Amino acid sequence: MMDVSHGYLTASLLYLGIWSVLFALSEPFVRVAMLVGSVLFCWLGPLGQQLWFLHDWWNPPGAFTAQPWPEDILLTFAHIGIVLAIYPSVARRRSGRHPDTTSMSDCAHALMRMVPFLLLSLLVVWGVWALHAHSSVACAAGMLTGGSYLLWRRPDLWPVALVSATVMVMVTLPVFWLLAWLSPHWVEQSWFPGLYSRWRLLGMPLGDLAFYACSGFQCGPLLAYMFGFRWQPLQG
C-alpha cells in the first residue's frame, strides 16, 4: 500500500495525466486557453489552502515539504485546464476560433469580462467564510455565485455549465477511488474530522464532491462567455 504522504502527489499527477489527454484532443484555441489559464491561476491552490482550506477542511501531508506547495500548484494547474476543456471534449464541440486570429484586443476584452466574475466569486467566498461557515461551504457558495453571474449574462450556456459540473465529478471519482484503494487511510489522515468529510457520497467526502461539481458549473462556460462565442458541433 502507498504511504499517505504520497497521496496528494499521486492525485496531482493523475490529474495532470487527464490534463495531458484533453490537451492532446483539443483544438488549438482550447489548448492555448488551457495553458494560459493553468499558468495564470495555479497560484489559487496554495492561496486557497493558506487562507481557507487548511483551517477546517483538510491538511494533507506533502511528499516533499510539510505544507504541500508543489502538490497544490500541480493539482490546481491541472484542474484549471481540465475544467476549461472538459465540455468541448465530451460534447464534441468546437469554438470556431483560432489563436492566430485572436488579437490582443480580443484577449483584453475577454479579461475585462472576467474581472467582475472573479471579484464576485472571491468576495462571496471571503464573506461566507467570515461568517464562520465551513470553508467548503464558502468555496461552493463563491463558485455557484460566479457561475450564476455568467449564466445571467449568457443563459444559453446553461447546458455547458451542467454538463461540465457532471463530468468533473465523473472524472474525479475514479481518481479518488484509486487513491482510496492504494492508501485506505488517506481520507482519515488528510481531512479534518467533521461534517463535510464524514458525510460521503459514492465514497467521496461531500465537500470535495461539491467542490468539483461547482468548479465545473462555474468555469465550464467561462471560455464561451469571455470570448463571446457559441460552441459548435464538430464537422465530420
XYZ file of N, CA and C in Angstrom:
708
model
N 0.829 -1.202 0.000
C 0.000 0.000 0.000
C 0.869 1.260 0.000
N 0.334 2.323 -0.560
C 1.080 3.572 -0.698
C 1.047 4.365 0.609
N 2.171 4.979 0.942
C 2.226 5.823 2.126
C 1.314 7.028 1.938
N 0.636 7.432 3.007
C -0.333 8.520 2.916
C 0.310 9.831 2.464
N 1.605 10.011 2.731
C 2.280 11.253 2.343
C 2.410 11.395 0.829
N 2.211 10.310 0.093
C 2.289 10.375 -1.374
C 0.910 10.453 -2.025
N -0.150 10.508 -1.211
C -1.495 10.527 -1.765
C -1.784 11.772 -2.590
N -1.481 12.940 -2.034
C -1.788 14.191 -2.719
C -0.960 14.322 -3.995
N 0.302 13.924 -3.932
C 1.151 13.978 -5.121
C 0.616 13.046 -6.201
N 0.196 11.852 -5.806
C -0.360 10.900 -6.775
C -1.615 11.461 -7.431
N -2.497 12.064 -6.613
C -3.713 12.674 -7.167
C -3.356 13.781 -8.156
N -2.365 14.589 -7.814
C -1.951 15.695 -8.685
C -1.410 15.174 -10.006
N -0.620 14.105 -9.961
C -0.047 13.543 -11.186
C -1.118 12.877 -12.045
N -2.084 12.218 -11.402
C -3.191 11.633 -12.164
C -4.003 12.727 -12.864
N -4.253 13.801 -12.153
C -4.980 14.929 -12.757
C -4.173 15.544 -13.899
N -2.862 15.608 -13.728
C -2.002 16.132 -14.790
C -2.057 15.221 -16.019
N -2.196 13.915 -15.787
C -2.364 12.989 -16.904
C -3.654 13.245 -17.663
N -4.751 13.503 -16.930
C -6.030 13.825 -17.575
C -5.898 15.130 -18.358
N -5.230 16.116 -17.766
C -4.977 17.392 -18.453
C -4.253 17.143 -19.774
N -3.255 16.269 -19.761
C -2.453 15.999 -20.958
C -3.295 15.350 -22.057
N -4.182 14.424 -21.669
C -5.052 13.770 -22.654
C -5.982 14.799 -23.297
N -6.602 15.640 -22.471
C -7.503 16.664 -23.006
C -6.748 17.659 -23.885
N -5.536 17.990 -23.490
C -4.718 18.917 -24.289
C -4.455 18.319 -25.672
N -4.130 17.038 -25.704
C -3.847 16.380 -26.983
C -5.089 16.311 -27.875
N -6.277 16.192 -27.266
C -7.510 16.029 -28.030
C -8.146 17.359 -28.439
N -7.733 18.456 -27.816
C -8.420 19.737 -28.002
C -7.937 20.482 -29.240
N -8.795 21.369 -29.714
C -8.427 22.249 -30.823
C -7.400 23.283 -30.354
N -6.676 23.932 -31.281
C -5.613 24.869 -30.886
C -6.066 25.986 -29.950
N -7.249 26.555 -30.185
C -7.715 27.650 -29.336
C -7.902 27.192 -27.892
N -8.487 26.010 -27.707
C -8.695 25.488 -26.356
C -7.363 25.119 -25.720
N -6.423 24.618 -26.507
C -5.100 24.299 -25.976
C -4.423 25.537 -25.403
N -4.484 26.626 -26.150
C -3.879 27.869 -25.661
C -4.584 28.330 -24.388
N -5.911 28.232 -24.370
C -6.675 28.625 -23.173
C -6.291 27.755 -21.975
N -6.107 26.456 -22.205
C -5.691 25.562 -21.123
C -4.335 25.976 -20.558
N -3.385 26.228 -21.442
C -2.040 26.602 -20.998
C -2.051 27.922 -20.245
N -2.673 28.927 -20.844
C -2.689 30.257 -20.229
C -3.447 30.231 -18.908
N -4.629 29.613 -18.903
C -5.420 29.557 -17.681
C -4.709 28.797 -16.571
N -4.102 27.665 -16.916
C -3.415 26.859 -15.909
C -2.231 27.602 -15.308
N -1.461 28.270 -16.165
C -0.281 29.003 -15.679
C -0.686 30.217 -14.850
N -1.699 30.953 -15.318
C -2.091 32.192 -14.636
C -2.723 31.934 -13.272
N -3.465 30.821 -13.145
C -4.278 30.646 -11.940
C -3.857 29.475 -11.057
N -2.703 28.858 -11.347
C -2.262 27.762 -10.476
C -1.922 28.259 -9.072
N -1.722 29.557 -8.900
C -1.445 30.124 -7.575
C -2.672 30.083 -6.666
N -3.864 29.886 -7.251
C -5.066 29.841 -6.415
C -5.053 28.651 -5.456
N -4.361 27.571 -5.836
C -4.293 26.397 -4.972
C -3.624 26.685 -3.642
N -2.337 27.096 -3.669
C -1.678 27.425 -2.397
C -2.352 28.563 -1.649
N -2.889 29.561 -2.373
C -3.552 30.683 -1.708
C -4.802 30.210 -0.971
N -5.621 29.402 -1.653
C -6.827 28.886 -1.012
C -6.506 28.015 0.185
N -5.434 27.208 0.058
C -5.041 26.366 1.187
C -4.712 27.218 2.408
N -3.893 28.249 2.206
C -3.431 29.049 3.337
C -4.548 29.906 3.934
N -5.416 30.447 3.074
C -6.457 31.349 3.574
C -7.641 30.610 4.188
N -8.018 29.468 3.589
C -9.267 28.832 3.993
C -9.129 27.352 4.341
N -8.648 26.559 3.384
C -8.850 25.118 3.469
C -8.102 24.453 4.621
N -6.891 24.937 4.933
C -6.099 24.299 5.977
C -6.692 24.504 7.367
N -7.624 25.440 7.500
C -8.198 25.743 8.814
C -9.212 24.696 9.265
N -10.014 24.169 8.317
C -11.092 23.287 8.750
C -11.450 22.192 7.743
N -10.821 22.181 6.575
C -11.225 21.253 5.525
C -10.304 20.043 5.500
N -9.048 20.277 5.155
C -8.090 19.174 5.122
C -6.683 19.714 5.299
N -5.781 18.833 5.630
C -4.375 19.208 5.801
C -3.513 18.022 5.355
N -3.460 17.794 4.034
C -2.763 16.598 3.544
C -1.258 16.729 3.727
N -0.596 15.647 4.122
C 0.862 15.701 4.199
C 1.465 15.790 2.806
N 2.544 16.560 2.679
C 3.224 16.682 1.403
C 4.277 15.596 1.233
N 4.571 15.253 -0.013
C 5.593 14.251 -0.281
C 6.994 14.806 -0.074
N 7.150 16.134 -0.255
C 8.479 16.739 -0.192
C 8.614 17.770 0.928
N 7.505 18.427 1.266
C 7.539 19.501 2.252
C 6.404 19.312 3.251
N 6.509 19.975 4.408
C 5.449 19.874 5.425
C 4.131 20.403 4.875
N 4.169 21.553 4.210
C 2.993 22.072 3.530
C 3.100 21.687 2.058
N 2.036 21.124 1.478
C 2.140 20.537 0.132
C 2.092 21.577 -0.988
N 3.024 22.528 -0.989
C 3.033 23.556 -2.030
C 3.148 22.967 -3.442
N 4.113 22.055 -3.695
C 4.205 21.523 -5.070
C 2.920 20.848 -5.524
N 2.304 20.089 -4.624
C 1.065 19.394 -4.977
C -0.074 20.374 -5.225
N -0.167 21.419 -4.395
C -1.197 22.451 -4.601
C -1.100 23.050 -6.002
N 0.118 23.414 -6.377
C 0.323 24.054 -7.672
C 0.025 23.091 -8.813
N 0.517 21.858 -8.697
C 0.288 20.865 -9.749
C -1.198 20.570 -9.937
N -1.898 20.327 -8.829
C -3.310 19.969 -8.935
C -4.136 21.129 -9.475
N -3.851 22.337 -9.010
C -4.618 23.494 -9.492
C -4.319 23.767 -10.952
N -3.050 23.636 -11.356
C -2.682 23.773 -12.774
C -3.525 22.825 -13.623
N -3.563 21.552 -13.218
C -4.310 20.562 -13.990
C -5.812 20.824 -13.941
N -6.324 21.167 -12.756
C -7.763 21.375 -12.571
C -8.279 22.498 -13.467
N -7.550 23.616 -13.519
C -7.991 24.747 -14.343
C -8.105 24.344 -15.801
N -7.074 23.677 -16.325
C -7.108 23.271 -17.729
C -8.198 22.269 -18.023
N -8.396 21.314 -17.123
C -9.424 20.288 -17.325
C -10.809 20.920 -17.387
N -11.098 21.816 -16.459
C -12.449 22.371 -16.389
C -12.748 23.269 -17.595
N -11.716 23.848 -18.207
C -11.929 24.662 -19.411
C -12.155 23.797 -20.652
N -11.558 22.604 -20.666
C -11.589 21.779 -21.880
C -12.593 20.636 -21.808
N -13.166 20.387 -20.641
C -13.958 19.172 -20.471
C -15.225 19.184 -21.332
N -15.905 20.317 -21.441
C -17.156 20.344 -22.207
C -16.934 20.099 -23.695
N -16.057 20.864 -24.375
C -15.901 20.598 -25.811
C -15.369 19.203 -26.105
N -14.572 18.635 -25.204
C -14.039 17.291 -25.437
C -15.133 16.242 -25.329
N -15.996 16.358 -24.313
C -17.039 15.356 -24.088
C -18.215 15.549 -25.037
N -18.613 16.796 -25.257
C -19.780 17.081 -26.098
C -19.424 17.190 -27.578
N -18.130 17.035 -27.905
C -17.658 17.124 -29.285
C -18.094 18.445 -29.925
N -17.571 19.505 -29.345
C -17.854 20.851 -29.822
C -16.549 21.579 -30.150
N -16.666 22.592 -30.977
C -15.517 23.432 -31.306
C -15.904 24.894 -31.121
N -14.898 25.723 -30.923
C -15.168 27.138 -30.637
C -15.379 27.969 -31.894
N -14.806 27.517 -33.018
C -14.855 28.337 -34.222
C -13.818 29.446 -34.214
N -12.925 29.424 -33.226
C -11.870 30.443 -33.131
C -10.515 29.769 -33.313
N -9.510 30.603 -33.589
C -8.142 30.104 -33.727
C -7.205 31.108 -33.073
N -6.156 30.644 -32.420
C -5.215 31.589 -31.773
C -4.644 32.624 -32.728
N -4.418 32.229 -33.993
C -3.814 33.165 -34.950
C -4.730 34.327 -35.307
N -6.037 34.134 -35.157
C -6.984 35.204 -35.485
C -7.569 35.858 -34.241
N -7.018 35.523 -33.074
C -7.461 36.136 -31.821
C -6.462 37.227 -31.452
N -6.901 38.482 -31.548
C -5.991 39.612 -31.354
C -5.782 39.917 -29.877
N -4.800 40.762 -29.619
C -4.566 41.217 -28.248
C -5.770 41.982 -27.725
N -6.456 42.690 -28.617
C -7.666 43.413 -28.217
C -8.752 42.438 -27.773
N -8.893 41.321 -28.514
C -9.865 40.287 -28.119
C -9.553 39.756 -26.723
N -8.266 39.501 -26.482
C -7.850 38.971 -25.177
C -8.097 39.987 -24.068
N -7.824 41.269 -24.361
C -8.042 42.314 -23.356
C -9.514 42.419 -22.999
N -10.382 42.377 -24.009
C -11.823 42.432 -23.737
C -12.281 41.201 -22.954
N -11.716 40.040 -23.285
C -12.078 38.819 -22.566
C -11.683 38.911 -21.096
N -10.501 39.458 -20.833
C -10.054 39.605 -19.445
C -10.921 40.605 -18.693
N -11.346 41.648 -19.372
C -12.219 42.625 -18.726
C -13.570 42.002 -18.354
N -14.069 41.101 -19.203
C -15.323 40.406 -18.874
C -15.147 39.500 -17.664
N -13.920 39.047 -17.459
C -13.661 38.111 -16.369
C -13.557 38.804 -15.014
N -13.214 40.087 -15.001
C -12.954 40.790 -13.738
C -14.148 40.748 -12.785
N -15.366 41.167 -13.195
C -16.489 41.111 -12.236
C -16.802 39.688 -11.790
N -16.665 38.720 -12.691
C -16.889 37.309 -12.346
C -15.919 36.858 -11.258
N -14.655 37.178 -11.426
C -13.644 36.737 -10.465
C -13.804 37.449 -9.128
N -14.023 38.763 -9.174
C -14.188 39.532 -7.937
C -15.418 39.081 -7.161
N -16.506 38.856 -7.871
C -17.746 38.418 -7.213
C -17.547 37.064 -6.538
N -16.887 36.148 -7.239
C -16.643 34.816 -6.669
C -15.804 34.914 -5.400
N -14.708 35.675 -5.462
C -13.805 35.784 -4.310
C -14.464 36.504 -3.143
N -15.247 37.541 -3.438
C -15.918 38.286 -2.366
C -16.927 37.410 -1.632
N -17.657 36.585 -2.382
C -18.638 35.701 -1.739
C -17.923 34.648 -0.899
N -16.840 34.073 -1.425
C -16.075 33.103 -0.636
C -15.618 33.733 0.671
N -15.010 34.895 0.565
C -14.494 35.572 1.754
C -15.626 35.947 2.712
N -16.725 36.459 2.164
C -17.836 36.895 3.012
C -18.491 35.740 3.751
N -18.718 34.619 3.059
C -19.347 33.466 3.708
C -18.402 32.876 4.747
N -17.118 32.807 4.428
C -16.151 32.270 5.379
C -16.039 33.170 6.613
N -16.153 34.497 6.389
C -16.096 35.437 7.508
C -17.262 35.254 8.476
N -18.338 34.642 8.008
C -19.485 34.345 8.871
C -19.290 33.039 9.637
N -18.051 32.514 9.580
C -17.661 31.286 10.296
C -18.298 30.036 9.708
N -18.635 30.103 8.406
C -19.077 28.900 7.712
C -17.857 28.033 7.390
N -18.078 26.758 7.203
C -17.010 25.852 6.802
C -16.448 26.309 5.462
N -15.139 26.170 5.288
C -14.523 26.691 4.068
C -15.025 25.984 2.815
N -15.458 24.717 2.923
C -16.022 24.053 1.747
C -17.345 24.687 1.350
N -18.136 25.128 2.332
C -19.403 25.820 2.061
C -19.128 27.181 1.430
N -18.137 27.903 1.971
C -17.786 29.211 1.423
C -17.305 29.085 -0.015
N -16.485 28.070 -0.264
C -15.952 27.860 -1.606
C -17.066 27.522 -2.593
N -17.962 26.630 -2.204
C -19.087 26.272 -3.076
C -19.982 27.482 -3.344
N -20.216 28.296 -2.318
C -21.054 29.485 -2.492
C -20.428 30.460 -3.487
N -19.116 30.656 -3.372
C -18.425 31.547 -4.298
C -18.484 31.051 -5.731
N -18.255 29.761 -5.924
C -18.270 29.214 -7.282
C -19.679 29.230 -7.875
N -20.681 28.910 -7.060
C -22.061 28.960 -7.558
C -22.473 30.382 -7.918
N -22.009 31.343 -7.120
C -22.335 32.748 -7.419
C -21.672 33.188 -8.709
N -20.385 32.853 -8.871
C -19.683 33.211 -10.103
C -20.314 32.571 -11.323
N -20.653 31.271 -11.201
C -21.292 30.598 -12.319
C -22.662 31.179 -12.637
N -23.412 31.526 -11.603
C -24.739 32.116 -11.815
C -24.640 33.475 -12.502
N -23.582 34.218 -12.175
C -23.372 35.510 -12.853
C -23.155 35.296 -14.348
N -22.318 34.319 -14.705
C -22.083 34.040 -16.125
C -23.374 33.642 -16.826
N -24.169 32.803 -16.160
C -25.399 32.319 -16.781
C -26.476 33.388 -16.838
N -26.416 34.340 -15.923
C -27.312 35.502 -16.003
C -26.971 36.323 -17.241
N -25.674 36.440 -17.530
C -25.246 37.189 -18.716
C -25.412 36.381 -19.999
N -25.262 35.058 -19.893
C -25.360 34.179 -21.068
C -26.213 32.958 -20.738
N -27.549 33.106 -20.732
C -28.413 31.973 -20.379
C -28.268 30.775 -21.312
N -27.779 30.991 -22.529
C -27.609 29.885 -23.470
C -26.524 28.907 -23.022
N -25.727 29.280 -22.006
C -24.628 28.431 -21.557
C -25.019 27.486 -20.415
N -26.298 27.453 -20.062
C -26.747 26.527 -19.013
C -26.351 25.072 -19.305
N -26.562 24.555 -20.526
C -26.151 23.168 -20.788
C -24.654 22.946 -20.581
N -23.851 23.939 -20.944
C -22.394 23.824 -20.762
C -22.064 23.699 -19.279
N -22.695 24.531 -18.456
C -22.438 24.510 -17.016
C -22.839 23.176 -16.395
N -24.003 22.676 -16.762
C -24.495 21.440 -16.156
C -23.696 20.220 -16.609
N -23.360 20.171 -17.890
C -22.551 19.054 -18.385
C -21.160 19.096 -17.748
N -20.567 20.271 -17.670
C -19.233 20.402 -17.082
C -19.235 19.983 -15.613
N -20.263 20.389 -14.873
C -20.363 20.016 -13.453
C -20.449 18.498 -13.297
N -21.274 17.866 -14.119
C -21.456 16.420 -14.029
C -20.184 15.670 -14.398
N -19.545 16.087 -15.487
C -18.368 15.357 -15.962
C -17.173 15.576 -15.039
N -17.069 16.738 -14.410
C -15.974 16.947 -13.461
C -16.060 15.950 -12.308
N -17.274 15.673 -11.847
C -17.443 14.663 -10.791
C -17.089 13.283 -11.326
N -17.527 12.971 -12.544
C -17.254 11.665 -13.133
C -15.762 11.449 -13.352
N -15.046 12.495 -13.664
C -13.595 12.401 -13.867
C -12.878 12.229 -12.530
N -13.363 12.902 -11.500
C -12.678 12.919 -10.213
C -12.898 11.648 -9.408
N -14.085 11.067 -9.489
C -14.390 9.884 -8.677
C -13.410 8.724 -8.896
N -13.075 8.342 -10.142
C -12.107 7.246 -10.308
C -10.741 7.554 -9.711
N -10.312 8.831 -9.794
C -9.039 9.216 -9.166
C -9.119 8.995 -7.660
N -10.227 9.404 -7.071
C -10.411 9.258 -5.629
C -10.483 7.786 -5.236
N -11.215 6.982 -6.010
C -11.328 5.562 -5.698
C -9.973 4.864 -5.769
N -9.173 5.221 -6.772
C -7.842 4.614 -6.907
C -6.975 4.953 -5.706
N -7.028 6.214 -5.290
C -6.231 6.620 -4.131
C -6.721 5.941 -2.859
N -8.033 5.795 -2.715
C -8.572 5.119 -1.534
C -8.148 3.654 -1.494
N -7.976 3.059 -2.671
C -7.521 1.672 -2.730
C -6.020 1.582 -2.437
N -5.240 2.517 -3.000
C -3.787 2.495 -2.793
C -3.408 2.873 -1.361
N -4.186 3.776 -0.766
C -3.892 4.239 0.589
C -5.211 4.328 1.365
N -5.662 3.210 1.965
C -7.010 3.142 2.563
C -7.279 4.187 3.638
N -6.244 4.694 4.293
C -6.457 5.662 5.381
C -6.168 7.102 4.948
N -6.135 7.306 3.632
C -5.773 8.633 3.133
C -6.766 9.698 3.585
N -8.053 9.406 3.501
C -9.065 10.395 3.900
C -8.952 10.697 5.385
N -8.904 9.652 6.209
C -8.854 9.856 7.652
C -7.616 10.655 8.087
N -6.499 10.499 7.373
C -5.265 11.162 7.770
C -5.025 12.486 7.049
N -5.889 12.831 6.096
C -5.703 14.075 5.345
C -6.816 15.088 5.589
N -8.046 14.608 5.795
C -9.177 15.510 6.010
C -9.400 15.712 7.510
N -9.800 16.919 7.880
C -10.187 17.154 9.264
C -11.485 16.410 9.558
N -11.626 15.831 10.750
C -12.893 15.178 11.084
C -14.009 16.214 11.178
N -15.104 15.943 10.571
C -16.211 16.903 10.597
C -17.274 16.497 9.612
N -18.289 17.330 9.533
C -19.485 17.014 8.764
C -19.175 16.738 7.304
N -18.356 17.585 6.670
C -18.191 17.523 5.227
C -17.167 16.488 4.792
N -16.429 15.926 5.739
C -15.578 14.780 5.415
C -16.217 13.474 5.884
N -17.047 13.538 6.944
C -17.709 12.336 7.459
C -18.836 11.902 6.513
N -19.583 12.883 5.985
C -20.630 12.569 5.022
C -19.984 12.294 3.673
N -20.291 11.149 3.094
C -19.689 10.777 1.818
C -20.775 10.338 0.843
N -20.521 10.628 -0.407
C -21.393 10.193 -1.488
C -20.522 9.457 -2.497
N -20.868 8.211 -2.782
C -20.063 7.364 -3.669
C -18.633 7.225 -3.149
N -18.480 7.308 -1.823
C -17.185 7.126 -1.200
C -16.336 8.378 -1.104
N -16.828 9.494 -1.623
C -16.047 10.734 -1.650
C -16.609 11.728 -0.650
N -15.751 12.418 0.117
C -16.265 13.421 1.056
C -17.174 14.434 0.363
N -18.276 14.761 1.017
C -19.291 15.612 0.407
C -18.736 16.969 -0.009
N -17.869 17.561 0.830
C -17.314 18.868 0.491
C -16.512 18.837 -0.788
N -15.769 17.756 -1.021
C -14.948 17.653 -2.231
C -15.796 17.360 -3.457
N -16.824 16.538 -3.283
C -17.748 16.279 -4.381
C -18.393 17.592 -4.841
N -18.821 18.406 -3.867
C -19.419 19.701 -4.202
C -18.401 20.628 -4.869
N -17.156 20.571 -4.397
C -16.115 21.432 -4.952
C -15.924 21.183 -6.440
N -15.792 19.913 -6.832
C -15.532 19.616 -8.241
C -16.762 19.874 -9.104
N -17.950 19.589 -8.577
C -19.164 19.892 -9.332
C -19.314 21.402 -9.530
N -19.093 22.155 -8.466
C -19.247 23.617 -8.551
C -18.182 24.241 -9.444
N -16.985 23.663 -9.462
C -15.941 24.214 -10.340
C -16.330 24.039 -11.800
N -16.961 22.903 -12.134
C -17.444 22.715 -13.497
C -18.563 23.676 -13.840
N -19.474 23.863 -12.893
C -20.581 24.795 -13.092
C -20.074 26.217 -13.294
N -19.058 26.598 -12.532
C -18.543 27.963 -12.591
C -17.689 28.219 -13.831
N -16.764 27.305 -14.111
C -15.737 27.587 -15.123
C -15.981 26.909 -16.463
N -16.886 25.915 -16.503
C -17.174 25.286 -17.785
C -17.623 26.276 -18.855
N -18.503 27.235 -18.522
C -18.959 28.206 -19.529
C -18.002 29.384 -19.745
N -16.883 29.415 -19.030
C -16.080 30.638 -18.961
C -15.502 31.059 -20.305
N -14.948 30.121 -21.073
C -14.332 30.490 -22.352
C -15.338 31.116 -23.307
N -16.507 30.473 -23.445
C -17.530 30.995 -24.363
C -18.013 32.364 -23.910
N -18.112 32.547 -22.594
C -18.540 33.850 -22.071
C -17.479 34.922 -22.325
N -16.227 34.619 -22.006
C -15.159 35.615 -22.130
C -14.961 36.076 -23.571
N -14.995 35.123 -24.512
C -14.695 35.448 -25.910
C -15.942 35.598 -26.773
N -17.117 35.453 -26.162
C -18.356 35.768 -26.859
C -18.716 34.848 -28.014
N -18.400 33.553 -27.898
C -18.766 32.631 -28.978
C -19.742 31.578 -28.457
N -20.299 30.810 -29.378
C -21.142 29.661 -29.043
C -20.432 28.394 -29.511
N -20.442 27.373 -28.672
C -19.838 26.105 -29.065
C -20.609 25.512 -30.241
N -19.881 25.053 -31.263
C -20.487 24.499 -32.467
C -20.179 23.018 -32.570
N -21.085 22.221 -33.156
C -20.813 20.784 -33.319
C -19.600 20.567 -34.217
N -18.833 19.519 -33.912
C -17.715 19.150 -34.760
C -18.244 18.675 -36.109
N -17.552 19.009 -37.160
C -17.965 18.586 -38.501
C -17.227 17.313 -38.862
N -17.955 16.405 -39.484
C -17.329 15.183 -39.964
C -17.225 14.098 -38.933
